[in-house]
Coordinates of C-alpha atoms and ligand atoms in Angstrom, one line a residue:
X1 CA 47.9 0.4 -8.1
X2 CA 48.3 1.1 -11.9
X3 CA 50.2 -1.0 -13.7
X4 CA 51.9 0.0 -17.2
X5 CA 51.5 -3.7 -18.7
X6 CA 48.2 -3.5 -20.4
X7 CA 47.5 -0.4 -22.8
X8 CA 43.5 -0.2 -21.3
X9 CA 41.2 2.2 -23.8
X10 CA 40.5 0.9 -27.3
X11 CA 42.8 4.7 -28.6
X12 CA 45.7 2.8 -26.4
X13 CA 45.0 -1.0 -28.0
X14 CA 45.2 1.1 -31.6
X15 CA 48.5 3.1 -31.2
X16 CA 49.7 -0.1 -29.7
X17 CA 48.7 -2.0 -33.1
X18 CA 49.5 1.0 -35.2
X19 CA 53.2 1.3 -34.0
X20 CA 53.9 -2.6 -34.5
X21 CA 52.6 -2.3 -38.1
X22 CA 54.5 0.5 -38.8
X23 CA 57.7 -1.3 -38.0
X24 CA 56.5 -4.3 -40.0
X25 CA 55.8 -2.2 -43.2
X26 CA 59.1 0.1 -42.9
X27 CA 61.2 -3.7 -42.7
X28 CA 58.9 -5.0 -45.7
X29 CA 59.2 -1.4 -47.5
X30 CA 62.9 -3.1 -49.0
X31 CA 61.3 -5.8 -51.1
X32 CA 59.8 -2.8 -53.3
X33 CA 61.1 -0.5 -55.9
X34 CA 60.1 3.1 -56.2
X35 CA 57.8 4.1 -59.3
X36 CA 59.8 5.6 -62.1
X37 CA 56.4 5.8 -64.2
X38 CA 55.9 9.8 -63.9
X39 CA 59.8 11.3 -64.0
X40 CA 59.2 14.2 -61.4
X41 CA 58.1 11.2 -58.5
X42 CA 61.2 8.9 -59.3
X43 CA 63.2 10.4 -56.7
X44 CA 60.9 10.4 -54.0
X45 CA 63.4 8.4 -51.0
X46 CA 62.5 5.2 -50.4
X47 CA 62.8 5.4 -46.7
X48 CA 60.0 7.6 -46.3
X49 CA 56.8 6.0 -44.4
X50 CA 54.1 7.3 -42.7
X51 CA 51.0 5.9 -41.1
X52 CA 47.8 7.6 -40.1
X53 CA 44.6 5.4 -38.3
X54 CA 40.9 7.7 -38.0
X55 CA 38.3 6.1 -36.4
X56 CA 34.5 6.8 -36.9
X57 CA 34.7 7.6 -32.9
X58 CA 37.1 10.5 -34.1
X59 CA 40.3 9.1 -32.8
X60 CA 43.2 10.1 -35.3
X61 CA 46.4 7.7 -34.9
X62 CA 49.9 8.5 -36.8
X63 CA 53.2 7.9 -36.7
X64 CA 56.0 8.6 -38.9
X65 CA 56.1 11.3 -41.7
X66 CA 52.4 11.8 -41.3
X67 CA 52.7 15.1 -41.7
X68 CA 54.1 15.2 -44.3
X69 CA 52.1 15.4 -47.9
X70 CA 53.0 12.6 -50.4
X71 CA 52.0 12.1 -54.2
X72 CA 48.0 10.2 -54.1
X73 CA 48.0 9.8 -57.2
X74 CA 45.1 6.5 -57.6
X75 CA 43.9 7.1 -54.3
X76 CA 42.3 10.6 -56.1
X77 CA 40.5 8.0 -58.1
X78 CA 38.8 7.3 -55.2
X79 CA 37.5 10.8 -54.1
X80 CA 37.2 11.9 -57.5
X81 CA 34.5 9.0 -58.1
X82 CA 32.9 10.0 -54.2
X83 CA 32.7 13.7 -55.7
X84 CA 30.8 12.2 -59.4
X85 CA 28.4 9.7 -57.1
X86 CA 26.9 13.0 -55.0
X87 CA 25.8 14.6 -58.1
X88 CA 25.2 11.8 -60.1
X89 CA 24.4 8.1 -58.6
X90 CA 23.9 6.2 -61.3
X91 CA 27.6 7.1 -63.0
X92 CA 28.3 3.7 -62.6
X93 CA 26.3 2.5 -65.5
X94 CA 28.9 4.7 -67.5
X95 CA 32.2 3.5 -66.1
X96 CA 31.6 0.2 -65.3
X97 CA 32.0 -2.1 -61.7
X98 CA 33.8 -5.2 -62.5
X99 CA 37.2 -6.7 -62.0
X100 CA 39.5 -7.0 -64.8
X101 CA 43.2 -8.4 -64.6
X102 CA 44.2 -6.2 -67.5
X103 CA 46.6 -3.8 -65.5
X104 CA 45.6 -0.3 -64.3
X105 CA 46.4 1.3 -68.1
X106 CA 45.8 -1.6 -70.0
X107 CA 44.6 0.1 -73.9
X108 CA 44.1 -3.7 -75.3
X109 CA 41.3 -4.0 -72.2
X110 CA 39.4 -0.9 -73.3
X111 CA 39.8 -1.5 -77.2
X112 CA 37.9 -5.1 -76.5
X113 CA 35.4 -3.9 -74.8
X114 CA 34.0 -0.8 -77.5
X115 CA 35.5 1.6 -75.5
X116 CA 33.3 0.4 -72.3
X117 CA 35.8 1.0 -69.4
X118 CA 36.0 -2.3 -66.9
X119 CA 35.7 0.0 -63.6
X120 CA 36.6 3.5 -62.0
X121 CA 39.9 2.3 -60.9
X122 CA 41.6 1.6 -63.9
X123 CA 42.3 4.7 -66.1
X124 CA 39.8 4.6 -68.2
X125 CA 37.5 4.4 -65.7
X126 CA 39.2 7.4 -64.1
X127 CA 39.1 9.3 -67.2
X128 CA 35.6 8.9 -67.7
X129 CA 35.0 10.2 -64.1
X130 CA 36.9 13.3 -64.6
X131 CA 35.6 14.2 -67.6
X132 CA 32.1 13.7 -66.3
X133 CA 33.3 16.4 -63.6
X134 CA 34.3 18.7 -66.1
X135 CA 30.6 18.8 -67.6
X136 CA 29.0 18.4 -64.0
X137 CA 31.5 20.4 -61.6
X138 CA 33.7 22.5 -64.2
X139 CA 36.7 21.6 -62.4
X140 CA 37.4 18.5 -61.2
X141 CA 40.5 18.8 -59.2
X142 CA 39.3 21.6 -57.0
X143 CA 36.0 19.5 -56.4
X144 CA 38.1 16.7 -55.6
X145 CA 40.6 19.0 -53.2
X146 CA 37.4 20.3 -51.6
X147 CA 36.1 16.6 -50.7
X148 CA 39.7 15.9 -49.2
X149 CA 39.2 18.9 -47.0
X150 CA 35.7 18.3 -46.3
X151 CA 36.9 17.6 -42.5
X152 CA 39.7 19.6 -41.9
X153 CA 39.5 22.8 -44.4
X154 CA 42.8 23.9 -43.4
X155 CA 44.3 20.6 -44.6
X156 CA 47.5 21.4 -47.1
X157 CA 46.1 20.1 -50.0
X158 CA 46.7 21.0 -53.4
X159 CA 47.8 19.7 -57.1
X160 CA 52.1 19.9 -58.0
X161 CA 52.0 21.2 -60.7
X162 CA 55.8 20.0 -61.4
X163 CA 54.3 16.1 -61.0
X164 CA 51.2 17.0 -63.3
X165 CA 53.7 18.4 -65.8
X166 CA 56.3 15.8 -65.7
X167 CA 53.3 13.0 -66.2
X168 CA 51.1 15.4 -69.7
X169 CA 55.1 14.8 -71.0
X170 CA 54.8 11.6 -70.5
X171 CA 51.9 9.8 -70.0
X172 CA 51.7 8.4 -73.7
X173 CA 49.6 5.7 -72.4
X174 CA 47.0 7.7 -70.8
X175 CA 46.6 9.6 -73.8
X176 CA 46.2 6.6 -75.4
X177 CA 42.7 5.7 -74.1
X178 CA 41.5 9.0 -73.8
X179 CA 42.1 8.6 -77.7
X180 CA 40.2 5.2 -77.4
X181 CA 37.1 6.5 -75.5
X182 CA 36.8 9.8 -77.8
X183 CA 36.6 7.6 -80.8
X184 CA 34.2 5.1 -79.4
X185 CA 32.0 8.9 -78.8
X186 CA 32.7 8.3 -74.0
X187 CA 34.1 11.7 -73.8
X188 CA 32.1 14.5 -73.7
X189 CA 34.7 17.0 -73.6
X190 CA 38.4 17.5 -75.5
X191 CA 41.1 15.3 -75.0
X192 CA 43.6 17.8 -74.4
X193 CA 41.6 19.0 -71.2
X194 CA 40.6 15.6 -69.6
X195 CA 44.3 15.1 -69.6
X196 CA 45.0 18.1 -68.3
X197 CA 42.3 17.4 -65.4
X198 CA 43.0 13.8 -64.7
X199 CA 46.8 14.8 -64.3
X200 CA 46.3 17.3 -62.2
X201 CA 43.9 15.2 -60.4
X202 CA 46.5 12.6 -59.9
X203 CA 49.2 15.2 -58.8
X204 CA 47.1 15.9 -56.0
X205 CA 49.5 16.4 -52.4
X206 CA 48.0 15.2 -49.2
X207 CA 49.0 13.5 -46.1
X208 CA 48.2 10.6 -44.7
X209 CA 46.4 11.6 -41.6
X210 CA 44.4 14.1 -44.0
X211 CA 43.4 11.3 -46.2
X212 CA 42.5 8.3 -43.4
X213 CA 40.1 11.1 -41.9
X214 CA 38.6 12.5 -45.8
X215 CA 38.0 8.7 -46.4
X216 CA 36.2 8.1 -42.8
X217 CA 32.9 8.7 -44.9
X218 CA 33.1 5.7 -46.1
X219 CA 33.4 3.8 -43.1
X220 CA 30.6 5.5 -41.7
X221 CA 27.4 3.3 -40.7
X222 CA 25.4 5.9 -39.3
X223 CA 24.4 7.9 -42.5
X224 CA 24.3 10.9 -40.7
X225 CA 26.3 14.2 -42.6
X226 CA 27.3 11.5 -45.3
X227 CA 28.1 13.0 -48.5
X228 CA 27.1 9.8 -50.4
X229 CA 24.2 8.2 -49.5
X230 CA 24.0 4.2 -48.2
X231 CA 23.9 2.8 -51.3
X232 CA 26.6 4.2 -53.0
X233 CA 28.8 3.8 -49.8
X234 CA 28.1 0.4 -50.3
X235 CA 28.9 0.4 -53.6
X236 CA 32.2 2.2 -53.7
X237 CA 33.4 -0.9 -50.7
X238 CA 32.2 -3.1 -52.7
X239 CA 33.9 -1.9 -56.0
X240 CA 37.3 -1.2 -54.0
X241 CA 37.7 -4.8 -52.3
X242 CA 37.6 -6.4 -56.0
X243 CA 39.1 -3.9 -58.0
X244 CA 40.6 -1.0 -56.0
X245 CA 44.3 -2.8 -55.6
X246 CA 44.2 -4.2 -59.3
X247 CA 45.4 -7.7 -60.2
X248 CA 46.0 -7.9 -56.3
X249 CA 42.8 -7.4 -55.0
X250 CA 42.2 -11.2 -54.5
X251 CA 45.2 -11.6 -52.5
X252 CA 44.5 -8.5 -50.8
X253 CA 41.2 -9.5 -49.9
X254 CA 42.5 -13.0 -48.7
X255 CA 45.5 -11.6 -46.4
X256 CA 43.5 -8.6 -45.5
X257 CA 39.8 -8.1 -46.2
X258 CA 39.6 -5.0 -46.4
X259 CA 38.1 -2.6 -49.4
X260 CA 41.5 -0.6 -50.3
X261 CA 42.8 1.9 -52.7
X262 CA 46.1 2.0 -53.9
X263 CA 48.8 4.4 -56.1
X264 CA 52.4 4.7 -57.7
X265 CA 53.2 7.4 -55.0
X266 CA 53.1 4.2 -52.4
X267 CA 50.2 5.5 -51.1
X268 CA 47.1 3.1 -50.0
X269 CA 44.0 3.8 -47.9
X270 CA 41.8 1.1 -46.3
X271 CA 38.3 0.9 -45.1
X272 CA 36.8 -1.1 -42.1
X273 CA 33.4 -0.2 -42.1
X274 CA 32.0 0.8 -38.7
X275 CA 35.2 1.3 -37.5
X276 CA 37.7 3.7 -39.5
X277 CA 40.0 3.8 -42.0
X278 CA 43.7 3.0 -42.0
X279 CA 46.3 5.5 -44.5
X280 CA 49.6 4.3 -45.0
X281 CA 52.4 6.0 -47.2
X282 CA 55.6 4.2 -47.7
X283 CA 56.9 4.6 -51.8
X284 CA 58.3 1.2 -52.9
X285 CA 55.8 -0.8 -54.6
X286 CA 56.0 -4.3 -55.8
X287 CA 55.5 -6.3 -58.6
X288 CA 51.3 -5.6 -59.0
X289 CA 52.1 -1.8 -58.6
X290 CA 51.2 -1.4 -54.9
X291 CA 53.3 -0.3 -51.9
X292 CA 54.8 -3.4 -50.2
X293 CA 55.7 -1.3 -47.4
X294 CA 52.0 0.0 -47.1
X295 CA 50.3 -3.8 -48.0
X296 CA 52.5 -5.1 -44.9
X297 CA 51.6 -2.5 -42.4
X298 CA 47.5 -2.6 -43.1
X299 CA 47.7 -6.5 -42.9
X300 CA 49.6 -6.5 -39.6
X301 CA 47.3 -3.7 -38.3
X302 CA 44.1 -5.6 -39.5
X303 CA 45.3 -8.8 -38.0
X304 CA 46.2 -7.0 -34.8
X305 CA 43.1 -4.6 -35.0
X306 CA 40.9 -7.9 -35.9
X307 CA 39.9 -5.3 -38.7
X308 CA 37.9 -6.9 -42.0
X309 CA 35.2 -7.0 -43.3
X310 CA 34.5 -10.9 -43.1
Ligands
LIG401 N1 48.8 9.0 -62.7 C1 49.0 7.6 -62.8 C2 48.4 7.1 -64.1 O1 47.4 7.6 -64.5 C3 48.4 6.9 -61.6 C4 48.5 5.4 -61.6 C5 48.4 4.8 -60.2 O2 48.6 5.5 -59.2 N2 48.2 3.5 -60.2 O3 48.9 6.1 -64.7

């Protein structure tokens, strides 16, 4: 006779873990404070959370507003670096793979190192990549669109144009060290439009589900219909578990183990290679700049899951 005790298929085990992580992130979302960094995201409700978990089976788990497409912001660092890597492998020699504990838009960081960026993560890391999209793609936020859709290509995806707008008025820091890496001669196109780009890149709307199964790529073992190839899969782990989560990446990688990407909407994707990937939204972040809500849920997940990668 059945019994309803035990959830039985691995699907069942996940929803089961997904669900009790979702309640632990939404409790832990009320130690955070939502970004007030870019004006037009400041009023985003705290309350909103979503989770999404894709497996390289092609299982798709979500609960929550998963439907419901959020602010990436960071996380397009992410694909936007995955979209440079195709064309151009060795694009790491220009933007650099180590950790720094400088902060995400540290100018001081840049200035000491001749205008060498620490790592596509931070900004000027970021900056460099999309400026090396302009000159090798033309248009970097429709390449980076296209790689979000790459699996579903009727995923609502596209770039607010009220967010990019609010940040070009604002983002006097970003302008900053695009002024830093055009003096030291990094840029190799105007300022004016790798702002443009990056914030439009950064005001990039997806949801979670659309983003845990864009990101599966990455988790994928098998190389086969990978738009990167192994090594630079590799890489891109490697570069996200110490640097993708900023000055948190050790405690990240202690709690959780887990390569992760994180960004001021309170968005952060995680990566268990061989297995899937794990998208959680929920806006409040804490004191390093990444969701609390999102941190707690992948950690209880991964625990649950017996998800990481050591
Ligand atoms: N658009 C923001 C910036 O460039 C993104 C920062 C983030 O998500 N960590 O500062």
């Amino acid at each position: 006779m059945a019994t309803c005790a035990e959830p039985s298929t691995e699907a069942e085990r996940l929803t089961a873990h997904l669900n009790t992580a979702a309640k632990c992130g939404q409790r832990a979302s009320i130690t955070g404070t939502v970004s007030s960094q870019i004006p037009a995201l400041a009023a985003v409700p705290a309350t909103k959370f979503a989770m999404a978990v894709a497996t390289v089976d092609g299982a798709l788990l979500h609960t929550g507003d998963s439907a419901e497409p959020f602010s990436i912001q960071s996380l397009s660092k992410l694909f936007a670096l995955c979209v440079l890597l195709q064309q151009c492998p060795d694009a790491w020699l220009e933007i650099g793979w180590g950790p720094t504990n400088a902060g995400y838009g540290s100018v001081a960081d840049l200035e000491r190192n001749n205008g060498r960026p620490a790592n596509p993560f931070v900004n000027s890391g970021a900056i460099v990549v999309t400026d090396r999209l302009i000159t090798h793609r033309g248009d970097p936020v429709g390449a980076t669109i296209g790689l979000l859709r790459s699996v579903d290509p009727h995923a609502a995806v596209t770039s607010d144009a009220r967010v990019a707008l609010s940040e070009t008025l604002t983002g006097h820091r970003n302008s900053a060290i695009a002024h830093v890496l055009a003096e030291h001669g990094v840029l190799q196109n105007p300022i004016d439009h790798v702002l443009q780009q990056y914030f439009g890149q950064c005001a990039i709307t997806a949801n979670v589900q659309t983003i845990a199964r864009a990101a599966l790529f990455l988790a994928d073992r098998t190389g086969n219909n990978n738009p990167l190839d192994e090594a630079s899969v590799r890489r891109v782990n490697a570069v996200l578990l110490t640097s993708g989560m900023y000055g948190a990446a050790g405690d990240i990688a202690y709690r959780i183990g887990l390569p992760a990407k994180s960004g001021i909407g309170g968005g952060i994707v995680a990566i268990m290679p061989g297995r899937g990937t794990i998208c959680v939204w929920s806006p409040p972040l804490d004191r390093d700049g990444n969701s609390a809500g999102a941190i707690a849920a992948i950690e209880e997940f991964a625990r649950l899951a017996r998800w990481s990668v050591f």
